[in-house]
Amino acid sequence: MNPTLEALFIGPTFFLSFLILANMQRANIKASYWFAGFIFCIFLIQLDAPLARIGLDKNWTFLNDFIGLSNFVVAPIFYLSIVYYVKPKRQWKKRDNLHFLFPMLILILLILSHWVDPEPVSKPQPEMVTISTVIFIICFCFYIVFYCLKSVVIINKYQKSLVLYTSNTDVFDLKWLQQVSFCVLFIATLWMLDIAFQLSEHSTLYSTISSVSTFMSICFMGYHALKQREIYPYKAEEQKEIENLITENEPTETFKKKLIPDEQLDNFKTSLIDLMETEKPFLEAELSLVRLAQQLKISPHLLSYVINNGFGENFYQLVNRYRIEEAQRLMSDSGMNHLSLLGIAYEVGFNSKTVFNTTFKKVTGQTPSDYKKTVQHK
């Protein structure tokens, strides 16, 4: 590949890792550090070809071997960035060190090999090189697939939990991380094909396509990482309650504790209905379980219990049902004819036309436009 084109791809990758590390928004700090490390590993992996071209891989073999370790830490670092996006306040655990056990073993072996025999007397046999390459590809493939699948499972679990505490799931949506997981698999596939068949050496077209695809994938990752908002913008106590909520609502949870007597449940239910109908807190686009609980002067955990057991809904369903009912009222009001459907969506608390349309049809059985036509013909 043309060295100039190669430099255009490698340089921005390094700069992007620096920008993510700098984290100007100061959001998801731990996750940003790990994600910056992940992008930096990609930079190191891409650096291998230029180093070989100028001969540094032969003169500085230990440096080259050390850079090669990035192949074995890139997957666990990516996985840990996902973990910290989902749980920003998570503390490091001893078992987390196990993710780097294999790379540490390789590092120790590299140090020992350079210390024991710094000047190899003979070149390795071609058969040994082939075997080593096959072993590397298998290990690398296992690493990438294993950690990407683990990441997707964690993200799916997180996505399902959003409805328990936020009324606008798209604000804290992490679907982009699922797409990043597939990008990582795609990039890894390109690398493995190149290592196995030396495609870059024999095909300029493949080399160009591979580099451009990798660069575009990295730009996609960087764009979303840089604009990501704080996942849990709550106090430590409130966040702990939300995490407990998520745990209690897992499919494996078979026993549900009765928090309050039925009579008290009815009282809280009545208070919640009065609040929703008089003060209409659901009109706030970013209404959360925590904020609604503060208005009712009860804990988020108790409010979630009241919603689940008193209404048979989760927080997301309750709030958006009230929003749809308000939207229906506005559509029926001739004084609101100046508002478009999008205007009505924003007016009642939605911040996405797609979510508004989907939710409206789910609640009423009609699209917003069909409902409006029905109302106007009455």
Short mmCIF file of C-alpha atoms in Angstrom, two decimals:
data_model
loop_
_atom_site.label_atom_id
_atom_site.label_comp_id
_atom_site.label_asym_id
_atom_site.label_seq_id
_atom_site.Cartn_x
_atom_site.Cartn_y
_atom_site.Cartn_z
CA MET A 1 0.00 0.00 0.00
CA ASN A 2 1.12 3.55 -0.65
CA PRO A 3 3.02 4.81 2.45
CA THR A 4 1.33 8.22 2.25
CA LEU A 5 -2.13 6.65 2.28
CA GLU A 6 -1.04 4.36 5.10
CA ALA A 7 0.15 7.34 7.16
CA LEU A 8 -3.18 9.09 6.58
CA PHE A 9 -4.93 6.15 8.21
CA ILE A 10 -2.50 5.40 11.05
CA GLY A 11 -1.93 9.00 12.19
CA PRO A 12 -5.62 9.83 12.82
CA THR A 13 -6.04 6.55 14.72
CA PHE A 14 -3.41 7.67 17.22
CA PHE A 15 -4.95 11.16 17.40
CA LEU A 16 -8.42 9.68 17.91
CA SER A 17 -7.21 7.58 20.84
CA PHE A 18 -5.78 10.78 22.36
CA LEU A 19 -9.09 12.66 21.90
CA ILE A 20 -11.08 9.87 23.55
CA LEU A 21 -8.57 9.75 26.39
CA ALA A 22 -8.83 13.54 26.87
CA ASN A 23 -12.63 13.11 27.20
CA MET A 24 -13.63 16.78 26.88
CA GLN A 25 -17.21 16.04 28.04
CA ARG A 26 -15.91 14.29 31.19
CA ALA A 27 -18.52 11.59 30.65
CA ASN A 28 -18.05 7.87 31.37
CA ILE A 29 -14.46 8.56 32.38
CA LYS A 30 -13.34 4.99 33.12
CA ALA A 31 -15.00 3.64 29.98
CA SER A 32 -13.33 6.37 27.89
CA TYR A 33 -9.90 5.43 29.23
CA TRP A 34 -10.42 1.80 28.29
CA PHE A 35 -11.91 2.65 24.90
CA ALA A 36 -8.96 4.98 24.18
CA GLY A 37 -6.68 2.05 25.04
CA PHE A 38 -8.60 -0.13 22.61
CA ILE A 39 -8.18 2.41 19.76
CA PHE A 40 -4.49 2.78 20.67
CA CYS A 41 -4.06 -1.01 20.37
CA ILE A 42 -5.49 -0.81 16.86
CA PHE A 43 -2.95 1.94 16.14
CA LEU A 44 -0.10 -0.33 17.34
CA ILE A 45 -1.37 -3.25 15.25
CA GLN A 46 -1.48 -1.01 12.17
CA LEU A 47 2.03 0.22 12.98
CA ASP A 48 3.51 -3.21 12.30
CA ALA A 49 3.66 -2.81 8.50
CA PRO A 50 5.45 0.60 8.46
CA LEU A 51 8.00 -0.65 11.00
CA ALA A 52 8.71 -3.66 8.82
CA ARG A 53 9.07 -1.44 5.74
CA ILE A 54 11.80 0.71 7.30
CA GLY A 55 13.53 -2.27 8.91
CA LEU A 56 12.95 -1.42 12.56
CA ASP A 57 11.34 -4.81 13.15
CA LYS A 58 14.77 -6.41 12.57
CA ASN A 59 16.87 -3.88 14.45
CA TRP A 60 14.52 -3.44 17.39
CA THR A 61 13.10 -6.93 17.74
CA PHE A 62 12.03 -6.56 21.37
CA LEU A 63 10.11 -3.37 20.56
CA ASN A 64 8.45 -5.16 17.67
CA ASP A 65 7.53 -8.12 19.90
CA PHE A 66 6.20 -5.76 22.57
CA ILE A 67 4.01 -3.98 20.00
CA GLY A 68 2.84 -7.41 18.86
CA LEU A 69 1.33 -7.95 22.31
CA SER A 70 -1.37 -5.47 21.33
CA ASN A 71 -2.92 -8.31 19.31
CA PHE A 72 -3.59 -10.17 22.56
CA VAL A 73 -4.78 -7.29 24.74
CA VAL A 74 -7.01 -5.52 22.20
CA ALA A 75 -9.98 -7.86 22.80
CA PRO A 76 -10.03 -7.81 26.64
CA ILE A 77 -9.46 -4.03 26.64
CA PHE A 78 -12.42 -3.61 24.29
CA TYR A 79 -14.55 -5.85 26.52
CA LEU A 80 -13.62 -3.91 29.67
CA SER A 81 -14.52 -0.63 27.94
CA ILE A 82 -18.00 -2.08 27.34
CA VAL A 83 -18.23 -3.18 30.96
CA TYR A 84 -17.40 0.32 32.17
CA TYR A 85 -19.83 1.95 29.73
CA VAL A 86 -22.60 -0.16 31.20
CA LYS A 87 -21.40 0.27 34.81
CA PRO A 88 -19.44 3.55 35.00
CA LYS A 89 -18.89 3.38 38.79
CA ARG A 90 -17.73 -0.23 38.78
CA GLN A 91 -14.65 -0.99 40.89
CA TRP A 92 -11.74 -3.08 39.61
CA LYS A 93 -11.93 -6.67 40.83
CA LYS A 94 -9.14 -9.16 41.35
CA ARG A 95 -10.63 -11.56 38.83
CA ASP A 96 -10.40 -8.83 36.16
CA ASN A 97 -6.65 -9.48 36.09
CA LEU A 98 -7.39 -12.88 34.55
CA HIS A 99 -8.25 -11.14 31.27
CA PHE A 100 -4.57 -10.28 30.89
CA LEU A 101 -3.13 -13.57 32.11
CA PHE A 102 -2.32 -14.88 28.62
CA PRO A 103 -0.71 -11.62 27.37
CA MET A 104 1.35 -11.46 30.58
CA LEU A 105 2.53 -15.01 30.01
CA ILE A 106 3.59 -14.13 26.46
CA LEU A 107 5.38 -11.01 27.75
CA ILE A 108 7.32 -13.06 30.30
CA LEU A 109 8.30 -15.58 27.62
CA LEU A 110 9.44 -12.75 25.32
CA ILE A 111 11.57 -11.21 28.05
CA LEU A 112 13.11 -14.58 28.88
CA SER A 113 13.79 -15.37 25.21
CA HIS A 114 15.61 -12.07 24.68
CA TRP A 115 17.52 -12.42 27.94
CA VAL A 116 18.58 -16.05 27.37
CA ASP A 117 19.30 -15.82 23.65
CA PRO A 118 19.46 -12.19 22.47
CA GLU A 119 21.15 -13.13 19.18
CA PRO A 120 19.50 -16.11 17.48
CA VAL A 121 22.11 -18.15 15.62
CA SER A 122 19.79 -19.40 12.93
CA LYS A 123 16.54 -18.48 11.29
CA PRO A 124 13.46 -20.50 12.26
CA GLN A 125 12.43 -23.28 9.91
CA PRO A 126 9.55 -22.44 7.47
CA GLU A 127 7.49 -25.24 9.02
CA MET A 128 7.81 -23.66 12.46
CA VAL A 129 6.81 -20.27 11.07
CA THR A 130 3.71 -21.81 9.47
CA ILE A 131 2.74 -23.60 12.69
CA SER A 132 3.28 -20.43 14.73
CA THR A 133 1.12 -18.44 12.29
CA VAL A 134 -1.71 -20.98 12.50
CA ILE A 135 -1.55 -21.00 16.32
CA PHE A 136 -1.59 -17.20 16.37
CA ILE A 137 -4.63 -17.01 14.04
CA ILE A 138 -6.55 -19.56 16.14
CA CYS A 139 -5.75 -17.75 19.41
CA PHE A 140 -6.52 -14.35 17.92
CA CYS A 141 -9.79 -15.58 16.42
CA PHE A 142 -10.86 -17.16 19.72
CA TYR A 143 -9.98 -14.00 21.64
CA ILE A 144 -11.90 -11.66 19.35
CA VAL A 145 -15.03 -13.81 18.96
CA PHE A 146 -15.20 -14.68 22.67
CA TYR A 147 -14.90 -11.09 23.88
CA CYS A 148 -17.18 -9.65 21.19
CA LEU A 149 -19.91 -12.15 22.08
CA LYS A 150 -19.50 -11.37 25.79
CA SER A 151 -19.78 -7.67 24.94
CA VAL A 152 -22.98 -8.16 22.92
CA VAL A 153 -24.56 -10.11 25.81
CA ILE A 154 -23.74 -7.32 28.28
CA ILE A 155 -25.08 -4.62 25.94
CA ASN A 156 -28.32 -6.56 25.31
CA LYS A 157 -28.84 -6.90 29.04
CA TYR A 158 -28.24 -3.18 29.50
CA GLN A 159 -30.62 -2.24 26.67
CA LYS A 160 -33.43 -4.28 28.23
CA SER A 161 -32.90 -2.63 31.62
CA LEU A 162 -33.34 0.93 30.26
CA VAL A 163 -37.14 0.73 30.39
CA LEU A 164 -36.96 0.35 34.18
CA TYR A 165 -35.64 3.84 34.89
CA THR A 166 -35.74 6.14 31.83
CA SER A 167 -38.61 7.38 29.67
CA ASN A 168 -36.48 8.10 26.60
CA THR A 169 -34.30 5.06 26.02
CA ASP A 170 -32.59 6.54 22.96
CA VAL A 171 -30.82 9.12 25.17
CA PHE A 172 -28.78 6.40 26.91
CA ASP A 173 -28.90 3.90 24.09
CA LEU A 174 -25.77 1.79 23.57
CA LYS A 175 -26.73 0.13 20.29
CA TRP A 176 -23.69 1.81 18.77
CA LEU A 177 -21.54 -0.46 20.94
CA GLN A 178 -23.25 -3.50 19.42
CA GLN A 179 -22.34 -2.13 16.00
CA VAL A 180 -18.80 -1.49 17.25
CA SER A 181 -18.60 -5.17 18.26
CA PHE A 182 -19.43 -6.17 14.69
CA CYS A 183 -16.89 -3.64 13.40
CA VAL A 184 -14.24 -5.28 15.60
CA LEU A 185 -15.16 -8.71 14.24
CA PHE A 186 -14.97 -7.35 10.70
CA ILE A 187 -11.55 -5.72 11.24
CA ALA A 188 -10.25 -8.87 12.94
CA THR A 189 -11.42 -10.97 9.96
CA LEU A 190 -9.50 -8.70 7.57
CA TRP A 191 -6.38 -8.98 9.72
CA MET A 192 -6.63 -12.77 10.00
CA LEU A 193 -7.10 -13.21 6.26
CA ASP A 194 -4.08 -11.00 5.66
CA ILE A 195 -1.92 -12.94 8.14
CA ALA A 196 -3.04 -16.33 6.80
CA PHE A 197 -2.73 -15.62 3.09
CA GLN A 198 -0.46 -12.53 2.92
CA LEU A 199 -3.13 -10.83 0.82
CA SER A 200 -1.75 -7.32 1.31
CA GLU A 201 1.58 -8.33 -0.22
CA HIS A 202 -0.02 -9.88 -3.29
CA SER A 203 -2.95 -7.52 -3.83
CA THR A 204 -2.81 -3.74 -3.67
CA LEU A 205 -6.59 -3.66 -4.02
CA TYR A 206 -7.10 -5.83 -0.93
CA SER A 207 -4.60 -3.77 1.03
CA THR A 208 -6.39 -0.55 0.10
CA ILE A 209 -9.88 -1.93 0.82
CA SER A 210 -8.68 -3.39 4.12
CA SER A 211 -7.08 -0.14 5.27
CA VAL A 212 -10.00 2.06 4.18
CA SER A 213 -12.52 -0.29 5.84
CA THR A 214 -10.50 -0.33 9.05
CA PHE A 215 -10.18 3.45 9.04
CA MET A 216 -13.92 3.98 8.43
CA SER A 217 -14.75 1.54 11.23
CA ILE A 218 -12.42 3.39 13.59
CA CYS A 219 -14.01 6.73 12.62
CA PHE A 220 -17.44 5.27 13.39
CA MET A 221 -16.23 4.07 16.80
CA GLY A 222 -14.55 7.36 17.60
CA TYR A 223 -17.52 9.49 16.53
CA HIS A 224 -19.90 7.70 18.90
CA ALA A 225 -17.37 7.47 21.74
CA LEU A 226 -16.71 11.22 21.61
CA LYS A 227 -20.39 12.22 21.63
CA GLN A 228 -21.55 9.68 24.22
CA ARG A 229 -23.34 11.20 27.20
CA GLU A 230 -23.00 10.12 30.81
CA ILE A 231 -24.75 6.76 31.12
CA TYR A 232 -25.86 7.13 34.74
CA PRO A 233 -26.18 10.87 35.53
CA TYR A 234 -27.28 10.07 39.08
CA LYS A 235 -25.86 10.26 42.57
CA ALA A 236 -24.11 7.17 43.96
CA GLU A 237 -27.07 6.29 46.20
CA GLU A 238 -29.59 6.62 43.37
CA GLN A 239 -27.38 4.62 41.03
CA LYS A 240 -27.14 1.82 43.59
CA GLU A 241 -30.96 1.68 43.74
CA ILE A 242 -31.16 1.47 39.95
CA GLU A 243 -28.60 -1.35 39.88
CA ASN A 244 -30.61 -3.23 42.52
CA LEU A 245 -33.71 -2.70 40.40
CA ILE A 246 -32.00 -4.18 37.35
CA THR A 247 -30.83 -7.20 39.37
CA GLU A 248 -34.31 -7.81 40.77
CA ASN A 249 -35.88 -7.71 37.30
CA GLU A 250 -33.55 -10.27 35.75
CA PRO A 251 -35.29 -13.35 34.27
CA THR A 252 -33.52 -15.59 36.79
CA GLU A 253 -35.22 -13.75 39.66
CA THR A 254 -38.16 -15.97 40.64
CA PHE A 255 -39.07 -14.54 44.02
CA LYS A 256 -40.45 -11.02 44.27
CA LYS A 257 -40.59 -9.50 47.75
CA LYS A 258 -43.72 -7.72 48.85
CA LEU A 259 -42.39 -4.32 49.86
CA ILE A 260 -45.57 -2.71 51.23
CA PRO A 261 -49.14 -3.77 52.21
CA ASP A 262 -51.79 -3.65 49.47
CA GLU A 263 -53.57 -0.72 51.15
CA GLN A 264 -50.38 1.36 51.08
CA LEU A 265 -49.80 0.32 47.49
CA ASP A 266 -53.24 1.70 46.55
CA ASN A 267 -52.43 4.98 48.31
CA PHE A 268 -49.17 5.39 46.43
CA LYS A 269 -50.91 4.47 43.20
CA THR A 270 -53.54 7.17 43.77
CA SER A 271 -50.83 9.74 44.57
CA LEU A 272 -48.98 8.85 41.38
CA ILE A 273 -52.13 9.17 39.24
CA ASP A 274 -52.88 12.58 40.80
CA LEU A 275 -49.33 13.76 40.10
CA MET A 276 -49.39 12.56 36.50
CA GLU A 277 -52.77 14.16 35.77
CA THR A 278 -52.26 17.48 37.54
CA GLU A 279 -48.56 18.33 37.19
CA LYS A 280 -47.90 16.24 34.08
CA PRO A 281 -44.23 15.43 34.78
CA PHE A 282 -44.24 13.13 31.74
CA LEU A 283 -43.99 16.22 29.50
CA GLU A 284 -40.35 16.47 30.55
CA ALA A 285 -38.39 14.78 27.74
CA GLU A 286 -35.75 13.28 30.03
CA LEU A 287 -37.96 12.27 32.93
CA SER A 288 -36.36 9.44 34.88
CA LEU A 289 -37.54 7.09 37.60
CA VAL A 290 -35.26 8.92 40.03
CA ARG A 291 -36.73 12.34 39.21
CA LEU A 292 -40.34 11.12 39.42
CA ALA A 293 -39.60 9.42 42.76
CA GLN A 294 -38.25 12.71 44.10
CA GLN A 295 -41.53 14.43 43.19
CA LEU A 296 -43.51 11.74 45.00
CA LYS A 297 -41.02 11.83 47.90
CA ILE A 298 -40.41 8.09 47.84
CA SER A 299 -37.42 5.98 46.82
CA PRO A 300 -36.93 4.94 43.16
CA HIS A 301 -37.06 1.32 44.27
CA LEU A 302 -40.46 1.79 45.92
CA LEU A 303 -41.80 3.77 42.96
CA SER A 304 -40.78 0.99 40.59
CA TYR A 305 -42.61 -1.50 42.82
CA VAL A 306 -45.76 0.68 42.77
CA ILE A 307 -45.66 0.98 38.96
CA ASN A 308 -45.02 -2.73 38.40
CA ASN A 309 -47.60 -4.03 40.89
CA GLY A 310 -50.13 -1.19 40.81
CA PHE A 311 -50.31 -0.65 37.05
CA GLY A 312 -48.83 -3.86 35.61
CA GLU A 313 -46.36 -1.78 33.59
CA ASN A 314 -42.73 -0.72 33.78
CA PHE A 315 -41.66 2.91 34.13
CA TYR A 316 -41.11 3.40 30.39
CA GLN A 317 -44.55 2.03 29.50
CA LEU A 318 -46.34 4.11 32.13
CA VAL A 319 -44.76 7.42 31.16
CA ASN A 320 -45.15 6.93 27.43
CA ARG A 321 -48.77 5.83 27.83
CA TYR A 322 -49.50 9.17 29.50
CA ARG A 323 -47.62 10.93 26.71
CA ILE A 324 -49.71 9.21 24.04
CA GLU A 325 -52.92 10.09 25.88
CA GLU A 326 -51.79 13.72 25.99
CA ALA A 327 -50.92 13.57 22.28
CA GLN A 328 -54.45 12.28 21.56
CA ARG A 329 -55.90 15.18 23.53
CA LEU A 330 -53.83 17.70 21.56
CA MET A 331 -54.89 16.15 18.24
CA SER A 332 -58.54 16.45 19.29
CA ASP A 333 -58.09 20.11 20.26
CA SER A 334 -58.84 22.38 17.27
CA GLY A 335 -56.74 25.08 18.92
CA MET A 336 -53.68 22.91 18.40
CA ASN A 337 -54.11 22.41 14.63
CA HIS A 338 -51.06 24.60 14.02
CA LEU A 339 -48.86 21.87 15.50
CA SER A 340 -47.45 19.22 13.18
CA LEU A 341 -47.23 15.61 14.33
CA LEU A 342 -43.56 16.14 15.10
CA GLY A 343 -44.47 19.27 17.05
CA ILE A 344 -47.00 17.27 19.07
CA ALA A 345 -44.41 14.57 19.70
CA TYR A 346 -41.99 17.13 21.15
CA GLU A 347 -44.80 18.84 23.06
CA VAL A 348 -45.72 15.66 24.97
CA GLY A 349 -42.16 14.68 25.86
CA PHE A 350 -40.86 12.54 22.99
CA ASN A 351 -37.56 13.53 21.41
CA SER A 352 -37.76 11.18 18.44
CA LYS A 353 -40.42 10.97 15.73
CA THR A 354 -39.70 7.26 15.21
CA VAL A 355 -40.23 6.41 18.89
CA PHE A 356 -43.40 8.55 18.95
CA ASN A 357 -44.87 6.77 15.90
CA THR A 358 -43.96 3.31 17.20
CA THR A 359 -45.29 3.96 20.72
CA PHE A 360 -48.48 5.63 19.43
CA LYS A 361 -49.35 2.64 17.25
CA LYS A 362 -48.56 0.21 20.05
CA VAL A 363 -50.86 2.03 22.50
CA THR A 364 -53.74 3.00 20.16
CA GLY A 365 -53.47 0.52 17.29
CA GLN A 366 -53.24 3.41 14.83
CA THR A 367 -50.49 5.58 13.43
CA PRO A 368 -50.52 9.25 14.59
CA SER A 369 -51.51 10.46 11.09
CA ASP A 370 -54.40 7.96 10.84
CA TYR A 371 -55.64 8.90 14.30
CA LYS A 372 -55.48 12.62 13.48
CA LYS A 373 -57.51 12.09 10.28
CA THR A 374 -60.11 10.11 12.25
CA VAL A 375 -60.44 12.85 14.85
CA GLN A 376 -60.69 15.65 12.27
CA HIS A 377 -63.54 13.90 10.40
CA LYS A 378 -65.68 13.64 13.51
#
